[in-house]
Short mmCIF file of C-alpha atoms and ligand atoms in Angstrom, two decimals:
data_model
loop_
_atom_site.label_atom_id
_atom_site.label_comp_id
_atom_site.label_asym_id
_atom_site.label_seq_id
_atom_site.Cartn_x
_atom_site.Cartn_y
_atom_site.Cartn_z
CA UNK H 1 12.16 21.43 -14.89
CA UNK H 2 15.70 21.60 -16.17
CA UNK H 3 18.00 18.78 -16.62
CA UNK H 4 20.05 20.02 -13.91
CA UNK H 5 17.40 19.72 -11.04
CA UNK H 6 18.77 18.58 -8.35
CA UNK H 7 16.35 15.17 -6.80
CA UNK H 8 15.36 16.04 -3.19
CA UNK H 9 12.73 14.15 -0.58
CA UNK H 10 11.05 14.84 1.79
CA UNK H 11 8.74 13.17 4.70
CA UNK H 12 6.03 14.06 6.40
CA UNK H 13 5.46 12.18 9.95
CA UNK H 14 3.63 9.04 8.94
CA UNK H 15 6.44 6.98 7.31
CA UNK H 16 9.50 8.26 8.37
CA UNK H 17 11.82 5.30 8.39
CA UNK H 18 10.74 4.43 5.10
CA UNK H 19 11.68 7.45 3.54
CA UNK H 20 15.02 7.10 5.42
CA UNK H 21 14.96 3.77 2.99
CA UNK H 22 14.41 5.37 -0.16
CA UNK H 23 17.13 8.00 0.60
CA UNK H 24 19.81 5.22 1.34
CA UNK H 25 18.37 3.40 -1.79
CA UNK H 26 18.99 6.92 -3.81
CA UNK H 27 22.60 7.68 -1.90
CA UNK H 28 21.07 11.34 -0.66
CA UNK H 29 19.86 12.29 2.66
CA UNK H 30 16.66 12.78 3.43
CA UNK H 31 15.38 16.57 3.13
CA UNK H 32 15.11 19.01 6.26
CA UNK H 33 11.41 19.98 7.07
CA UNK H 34 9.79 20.72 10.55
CA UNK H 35 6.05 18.78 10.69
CA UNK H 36 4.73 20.05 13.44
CA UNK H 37 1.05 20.99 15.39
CA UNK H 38 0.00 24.58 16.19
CA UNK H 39 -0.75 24.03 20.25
CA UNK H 40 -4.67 24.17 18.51
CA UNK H 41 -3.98 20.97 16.71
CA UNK H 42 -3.38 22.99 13.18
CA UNK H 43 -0.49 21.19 11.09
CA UNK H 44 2.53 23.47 10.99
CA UNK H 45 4.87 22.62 8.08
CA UNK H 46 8.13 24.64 7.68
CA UNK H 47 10.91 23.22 4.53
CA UNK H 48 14.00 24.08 5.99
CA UNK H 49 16.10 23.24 2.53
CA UNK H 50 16.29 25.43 -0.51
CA UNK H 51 13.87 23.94 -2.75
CA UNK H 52 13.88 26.46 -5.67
CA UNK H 53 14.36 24.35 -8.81
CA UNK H 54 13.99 21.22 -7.56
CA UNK H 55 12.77 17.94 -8.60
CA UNK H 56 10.90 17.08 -5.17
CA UNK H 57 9.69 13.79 -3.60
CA UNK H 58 7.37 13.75 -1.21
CA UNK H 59 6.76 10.57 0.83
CA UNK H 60 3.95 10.12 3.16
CA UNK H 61 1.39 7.45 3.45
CA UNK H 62 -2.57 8.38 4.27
CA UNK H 63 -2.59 6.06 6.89
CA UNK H 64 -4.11 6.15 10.71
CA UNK H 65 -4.63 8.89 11.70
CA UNK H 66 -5.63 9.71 8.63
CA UNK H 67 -7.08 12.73 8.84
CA UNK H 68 -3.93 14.11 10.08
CA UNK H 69 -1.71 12.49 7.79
CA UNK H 70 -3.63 13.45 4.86
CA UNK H 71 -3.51 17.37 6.09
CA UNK H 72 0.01 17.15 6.42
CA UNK H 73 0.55 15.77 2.97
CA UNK H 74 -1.90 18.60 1.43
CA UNK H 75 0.43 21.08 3.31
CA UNK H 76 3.87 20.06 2.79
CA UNK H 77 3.10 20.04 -1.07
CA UNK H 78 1.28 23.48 -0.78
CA UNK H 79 4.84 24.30 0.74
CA UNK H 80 6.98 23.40 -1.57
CA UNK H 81 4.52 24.82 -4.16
CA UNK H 82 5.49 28.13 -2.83
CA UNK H 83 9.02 27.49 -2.36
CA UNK H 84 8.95 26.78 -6.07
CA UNK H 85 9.90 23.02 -6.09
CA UNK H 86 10.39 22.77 -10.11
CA UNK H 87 7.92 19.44 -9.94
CA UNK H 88 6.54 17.69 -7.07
CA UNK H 89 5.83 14.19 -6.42
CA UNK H 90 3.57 12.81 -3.42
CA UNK H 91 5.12 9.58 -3.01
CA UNK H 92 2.26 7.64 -1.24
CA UNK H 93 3.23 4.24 -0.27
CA UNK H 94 -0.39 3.71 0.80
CA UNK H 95 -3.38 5.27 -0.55
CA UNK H 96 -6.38 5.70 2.13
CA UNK H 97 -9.59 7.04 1.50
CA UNK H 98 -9.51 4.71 -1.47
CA UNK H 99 -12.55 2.35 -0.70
CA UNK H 100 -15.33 4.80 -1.25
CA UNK H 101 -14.59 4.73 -4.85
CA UNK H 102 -17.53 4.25 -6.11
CA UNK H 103 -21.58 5.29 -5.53
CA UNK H 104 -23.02 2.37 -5.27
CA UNK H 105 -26.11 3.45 -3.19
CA UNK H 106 -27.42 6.22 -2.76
CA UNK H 107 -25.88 9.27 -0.52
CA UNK H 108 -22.80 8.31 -0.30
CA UNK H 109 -19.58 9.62 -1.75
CA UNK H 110 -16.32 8.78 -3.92
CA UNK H 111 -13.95 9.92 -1.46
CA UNK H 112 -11.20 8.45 -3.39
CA UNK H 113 -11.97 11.46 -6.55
CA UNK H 114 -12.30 13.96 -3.64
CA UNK H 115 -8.77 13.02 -2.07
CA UNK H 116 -7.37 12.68 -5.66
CA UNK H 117 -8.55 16.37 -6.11
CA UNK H 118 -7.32 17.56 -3.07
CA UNK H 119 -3.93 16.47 -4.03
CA UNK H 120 -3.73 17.88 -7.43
CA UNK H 121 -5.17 21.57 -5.86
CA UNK H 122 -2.60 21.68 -3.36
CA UNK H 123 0.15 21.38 -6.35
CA UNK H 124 1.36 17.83 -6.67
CA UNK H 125 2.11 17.53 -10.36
CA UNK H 126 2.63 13.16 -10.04
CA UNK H 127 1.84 10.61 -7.59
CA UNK H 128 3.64 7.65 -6.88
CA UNK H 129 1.99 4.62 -5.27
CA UNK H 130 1.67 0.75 -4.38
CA UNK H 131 -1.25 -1.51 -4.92
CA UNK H 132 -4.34 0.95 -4.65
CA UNK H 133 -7.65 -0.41 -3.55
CA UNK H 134 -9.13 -0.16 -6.62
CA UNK H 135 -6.75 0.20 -9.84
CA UNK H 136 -9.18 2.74 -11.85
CA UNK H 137 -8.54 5.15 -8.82
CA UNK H 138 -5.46 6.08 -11.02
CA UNK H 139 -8.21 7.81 -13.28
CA UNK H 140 -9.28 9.98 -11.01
CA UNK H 141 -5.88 12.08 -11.14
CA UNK H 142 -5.38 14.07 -14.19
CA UNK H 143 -1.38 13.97 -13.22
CA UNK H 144 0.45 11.37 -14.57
CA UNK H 145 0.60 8.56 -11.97
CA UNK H 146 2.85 5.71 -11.45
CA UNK H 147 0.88 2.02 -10.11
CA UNK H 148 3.23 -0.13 -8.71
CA UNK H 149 2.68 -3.38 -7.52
CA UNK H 150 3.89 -5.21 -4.39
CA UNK H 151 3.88 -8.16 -5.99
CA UNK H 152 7.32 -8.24 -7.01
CA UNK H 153 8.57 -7.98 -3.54
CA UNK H 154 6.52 -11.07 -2.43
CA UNK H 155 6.81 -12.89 -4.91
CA UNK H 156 10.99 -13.04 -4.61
CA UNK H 157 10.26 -14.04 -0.87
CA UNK H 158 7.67 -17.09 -1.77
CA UNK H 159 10.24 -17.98 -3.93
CA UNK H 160 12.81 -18.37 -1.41
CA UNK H 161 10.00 -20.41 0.88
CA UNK H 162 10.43 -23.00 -2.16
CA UNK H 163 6.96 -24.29 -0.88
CA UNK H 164 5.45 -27.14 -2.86
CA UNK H 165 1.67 -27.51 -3.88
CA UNK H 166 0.87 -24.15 -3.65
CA UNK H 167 -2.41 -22.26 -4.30
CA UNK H 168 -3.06 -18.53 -3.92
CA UNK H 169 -6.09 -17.62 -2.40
CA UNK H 170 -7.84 -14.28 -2.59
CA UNK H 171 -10.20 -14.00 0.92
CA UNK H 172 -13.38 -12.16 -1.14
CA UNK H 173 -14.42 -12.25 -5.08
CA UNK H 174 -13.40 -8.47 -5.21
CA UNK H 175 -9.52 -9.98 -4.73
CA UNK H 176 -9.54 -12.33 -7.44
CA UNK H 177 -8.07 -10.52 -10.10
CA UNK H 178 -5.45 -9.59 -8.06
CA UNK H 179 -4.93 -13.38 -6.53
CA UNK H 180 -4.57 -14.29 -9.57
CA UNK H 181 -1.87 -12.13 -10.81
CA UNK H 182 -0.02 -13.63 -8.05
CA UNK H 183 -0.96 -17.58 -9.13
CA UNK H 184 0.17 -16.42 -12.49
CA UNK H 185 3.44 -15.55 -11.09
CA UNK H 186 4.05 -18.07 -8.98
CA UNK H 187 2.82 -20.43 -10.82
CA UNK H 188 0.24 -21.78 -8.14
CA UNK H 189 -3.33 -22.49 -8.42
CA UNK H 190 -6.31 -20.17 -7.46
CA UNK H 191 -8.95 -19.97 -4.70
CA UNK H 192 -11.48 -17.59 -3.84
CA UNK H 193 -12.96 -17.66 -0.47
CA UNK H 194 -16.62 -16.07 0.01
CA UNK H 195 -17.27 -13.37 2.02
CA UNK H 196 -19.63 -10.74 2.95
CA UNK H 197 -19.52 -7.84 4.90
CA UNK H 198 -22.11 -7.75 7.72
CA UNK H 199 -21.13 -4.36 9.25
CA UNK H 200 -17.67 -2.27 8.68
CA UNK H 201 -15.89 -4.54 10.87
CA UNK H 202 -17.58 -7.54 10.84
CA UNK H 203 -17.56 -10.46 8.03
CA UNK H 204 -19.35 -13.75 7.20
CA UNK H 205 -17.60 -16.35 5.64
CA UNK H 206 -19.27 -19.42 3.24
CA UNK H 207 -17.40 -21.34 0.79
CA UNK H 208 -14.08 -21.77 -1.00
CA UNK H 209 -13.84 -22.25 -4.77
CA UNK H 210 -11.30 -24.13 -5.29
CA UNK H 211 -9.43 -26.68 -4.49
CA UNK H 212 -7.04 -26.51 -0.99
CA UNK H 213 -6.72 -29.53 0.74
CA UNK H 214 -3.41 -30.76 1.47
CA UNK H 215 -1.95 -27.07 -0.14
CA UNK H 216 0.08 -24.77 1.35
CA UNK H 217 -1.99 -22.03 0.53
CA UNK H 218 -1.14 -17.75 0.05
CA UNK H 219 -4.03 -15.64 1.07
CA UNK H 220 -3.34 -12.36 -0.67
CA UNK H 221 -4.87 -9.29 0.39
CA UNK H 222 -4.49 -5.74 -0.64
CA UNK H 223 -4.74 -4.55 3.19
CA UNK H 224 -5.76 -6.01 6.17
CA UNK H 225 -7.89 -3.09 8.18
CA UNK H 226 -9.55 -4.49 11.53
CA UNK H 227 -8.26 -7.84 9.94
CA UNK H 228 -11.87 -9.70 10.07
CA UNK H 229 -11.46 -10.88 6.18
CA UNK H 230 -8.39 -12.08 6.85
CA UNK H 231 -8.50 -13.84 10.08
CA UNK H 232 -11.99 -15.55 9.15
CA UNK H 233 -10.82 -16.62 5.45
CA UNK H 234 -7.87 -18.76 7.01
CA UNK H 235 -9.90 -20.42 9.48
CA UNK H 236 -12.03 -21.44 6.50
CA UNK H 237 -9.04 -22.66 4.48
CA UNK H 238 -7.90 -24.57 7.28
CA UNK H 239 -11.29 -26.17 7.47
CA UNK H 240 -10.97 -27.17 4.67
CA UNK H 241 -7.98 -28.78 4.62
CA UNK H 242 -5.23 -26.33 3.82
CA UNK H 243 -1.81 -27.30 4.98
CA UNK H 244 -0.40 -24.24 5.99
CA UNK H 245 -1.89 -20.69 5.45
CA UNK H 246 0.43 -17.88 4.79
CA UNK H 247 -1.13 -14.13 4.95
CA UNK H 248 0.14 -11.78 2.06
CA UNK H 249 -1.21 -8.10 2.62
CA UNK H 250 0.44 -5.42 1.26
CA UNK H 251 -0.47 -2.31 3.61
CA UNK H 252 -0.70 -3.20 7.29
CA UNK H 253 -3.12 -0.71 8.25
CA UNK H 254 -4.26 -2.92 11.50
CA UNK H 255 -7.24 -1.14 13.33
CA UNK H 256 -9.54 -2.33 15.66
CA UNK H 257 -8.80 -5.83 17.11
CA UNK H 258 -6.41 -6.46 14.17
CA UNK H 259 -3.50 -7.81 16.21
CA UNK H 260 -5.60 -9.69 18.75
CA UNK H 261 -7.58 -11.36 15.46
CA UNK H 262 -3.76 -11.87 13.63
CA UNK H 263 -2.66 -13.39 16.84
CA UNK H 264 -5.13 -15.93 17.18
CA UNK H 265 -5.21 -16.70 13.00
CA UNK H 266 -4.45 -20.26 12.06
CA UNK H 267 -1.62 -19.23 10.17
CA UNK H 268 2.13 -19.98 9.16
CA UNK H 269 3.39 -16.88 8.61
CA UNK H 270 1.85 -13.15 8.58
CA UNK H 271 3.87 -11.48 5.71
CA UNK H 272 3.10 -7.53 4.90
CA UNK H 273 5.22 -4.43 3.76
CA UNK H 274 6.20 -1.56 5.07
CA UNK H 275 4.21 1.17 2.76
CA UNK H 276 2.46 1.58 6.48
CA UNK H 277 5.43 1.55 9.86
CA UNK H 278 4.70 -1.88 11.07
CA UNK H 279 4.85 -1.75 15.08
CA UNK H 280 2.84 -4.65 16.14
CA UNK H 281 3.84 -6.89 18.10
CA UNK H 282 2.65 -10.28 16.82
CA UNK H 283 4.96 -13.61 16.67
CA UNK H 284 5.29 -15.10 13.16
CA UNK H 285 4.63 -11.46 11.32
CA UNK H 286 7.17 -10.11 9.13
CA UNK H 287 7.36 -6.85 6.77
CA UNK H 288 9.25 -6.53 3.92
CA UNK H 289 10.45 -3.55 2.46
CA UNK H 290 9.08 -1.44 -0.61
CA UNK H 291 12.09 1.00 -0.34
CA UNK H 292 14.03 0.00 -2.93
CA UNK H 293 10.84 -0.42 -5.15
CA UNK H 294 9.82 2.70 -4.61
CA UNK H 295 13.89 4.16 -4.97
CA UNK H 296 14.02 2.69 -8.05
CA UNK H 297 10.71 4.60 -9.47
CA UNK H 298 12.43 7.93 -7.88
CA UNK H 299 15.45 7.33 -9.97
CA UNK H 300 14.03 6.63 -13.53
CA UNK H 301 10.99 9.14 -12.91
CA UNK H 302 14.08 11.64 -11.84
CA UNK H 303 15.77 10.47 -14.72
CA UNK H 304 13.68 10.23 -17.30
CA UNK H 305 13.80 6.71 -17.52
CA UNK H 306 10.63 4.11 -18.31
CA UNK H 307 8.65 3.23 -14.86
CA UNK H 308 6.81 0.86 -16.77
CA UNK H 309 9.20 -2.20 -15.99
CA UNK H 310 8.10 -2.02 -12.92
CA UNK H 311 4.32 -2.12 -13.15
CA UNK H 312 4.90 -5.87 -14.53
CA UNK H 313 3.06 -8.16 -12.48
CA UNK H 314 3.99 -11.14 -14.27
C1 R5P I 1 -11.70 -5.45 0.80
O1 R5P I 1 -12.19 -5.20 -0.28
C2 R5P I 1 -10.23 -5.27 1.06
O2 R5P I 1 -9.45 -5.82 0.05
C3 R5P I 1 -9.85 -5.88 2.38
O3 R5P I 1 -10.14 -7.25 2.33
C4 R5P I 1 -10.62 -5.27 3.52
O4 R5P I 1 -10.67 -3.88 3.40
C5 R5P I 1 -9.99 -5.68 4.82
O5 R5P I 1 -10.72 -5.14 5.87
P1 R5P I 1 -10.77 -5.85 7.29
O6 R5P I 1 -9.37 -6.21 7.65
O7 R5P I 1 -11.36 -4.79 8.17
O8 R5P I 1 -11.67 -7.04 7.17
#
């Protein structure tokens, strides 16, 4: 890639407004490119910009429908490929696919290596993204890619709340590390709620470590899916004697009964991000925006400048 490659992005269909985001963020408009279906449900990708030489950006997150959005973001980079785009990068804001990660019984399979492959075959030579599942999913690309973390847009926000006595709460043991990046940050204590998974969208709650009565406490979640983990964790808080709750979940992915479960949550204030559109109607949610998190990394990765300011998560 020469010095003189010009920075272009593009979107595919599942994040559209966010792109927009990033573009204002960058000053440039967003990049010309029909997404379209075949009248047999095929994905039908056309770039309509003169790519040849460029350093390209491609933004689209793996979320519902998944399957879909995924094909389009195999496609679009197999596009540009061809167009020869001097570098591509598949900006993915969220990261499905990413919680079969591991083979921890038997017959099952690490979907997170096979979408990781399928994104490096199709031509992407980096990946950009914001709080994966699972952290060591970053080794399953042999590209370089760049980990950001959400954190530093919620954290600024808490901030702002100015709320005293504060604990952060992670809703299952496999969040702790992560909750406690955030109690770090914030300064707060830590709580772990216990949870186990009864059936893929059903949980069981027992016990909180920690202590939470009388605190206004932050239940911080990577994503909230059919929001079970969520919902049940901050009835349990509340049981016990939390203040307020305030939800914290990065991608909003919200499946299932999600918004009827968010709805009915014993909670202040539902606070996600918009790596995922956010259409739901629910009263006290609010998404704040990665875009100029995510600009940012487009700049200095365009630039040649050092990403790793932003990976700092305390
Ligand atoms: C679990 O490991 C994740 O961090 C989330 O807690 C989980 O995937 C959320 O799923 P749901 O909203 O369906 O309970």
């Amino acid at each position: 890639m020469g010095p003189d490659s010009p920075l272009l992005v593009f979107s595919g269909k599942s994040n559209r407004p966010l792109a927009e985001r990033i573009c204002s963020y960058l000053g440039i408009p967003l990049g010309d490119a029909l997404v379209d279906r075949f009248p047999d449900g095929e994905t039908q990708i056309k770039i309509q910009a003169d790519v040849r030489g460029a350093d390209v950006f491609l933004v689209q997150s793996t979320c519902p429908p998944v399957n879909d959005h995924l094909m389009e973001l195999l496609i679009m980079i197999d596009a540009l490929k061809r167009a020869s785009a001097a570098r591509i990068t598949a900006v993915i804001p969220y990261f499905g696919y990413a919680r079969q990660d591991r083979k921890d019984e038997g017959r099952v399979p690490i979907s997170a290596k096979l979408v990781a492959n399928l994104i490096q075959a199709s031509g992407a030579n980096r990946v950009l993204t914001i709080d994966l599942h699972a952290a060591q999913i970053q080794g399953f690309f042999d590209v370089p890619l760049d980990h950001l973390y959400a954190i530093r847009v919620f954290a600024k926000y808490v901030r702002k709340l100015d709320l005293p006595d504060l604990v952060v709460a992670s809703p299952d043991v496999g969040g702790m590390k992560t909750a406690w990046s955030y109690a770090k940050r914030l300064n707060a204590r830590l709580a772990v709620v216990e949870k186990r998974r009864t059936a893929p969208d059903a949980v069981e709650t027992g016990f909180v470590i920690g202590e939470v009565e009388d605190k206004n406490v932050i239940l911080v979640d990577d994503l909230i899916a059919t929001g079970g983990t969520i919902a049940k964790a901050a009835k349990l808080l509340r049981e016990k004697g939390a203040r307020e709750v305030f939800i914290m979940a990065t991608h909003a992915v919200f499946c299932g009964r999600a918004v009827e479960k968010l709805r009915d949550a014993p909670v202040k204030e539902i606070i996600v991000t918009d790596t995922i559109p956010v259409t739901a109607q629910i009263e006290r949610l609010n998404a704040l925006t990665v875009a100029d998190l995510l600009g940012e990394a487009v700049h200095r990765i365009h630039t040649n400048k050092s990403v790793s300011l932003l990976f700092k998560r305390f």
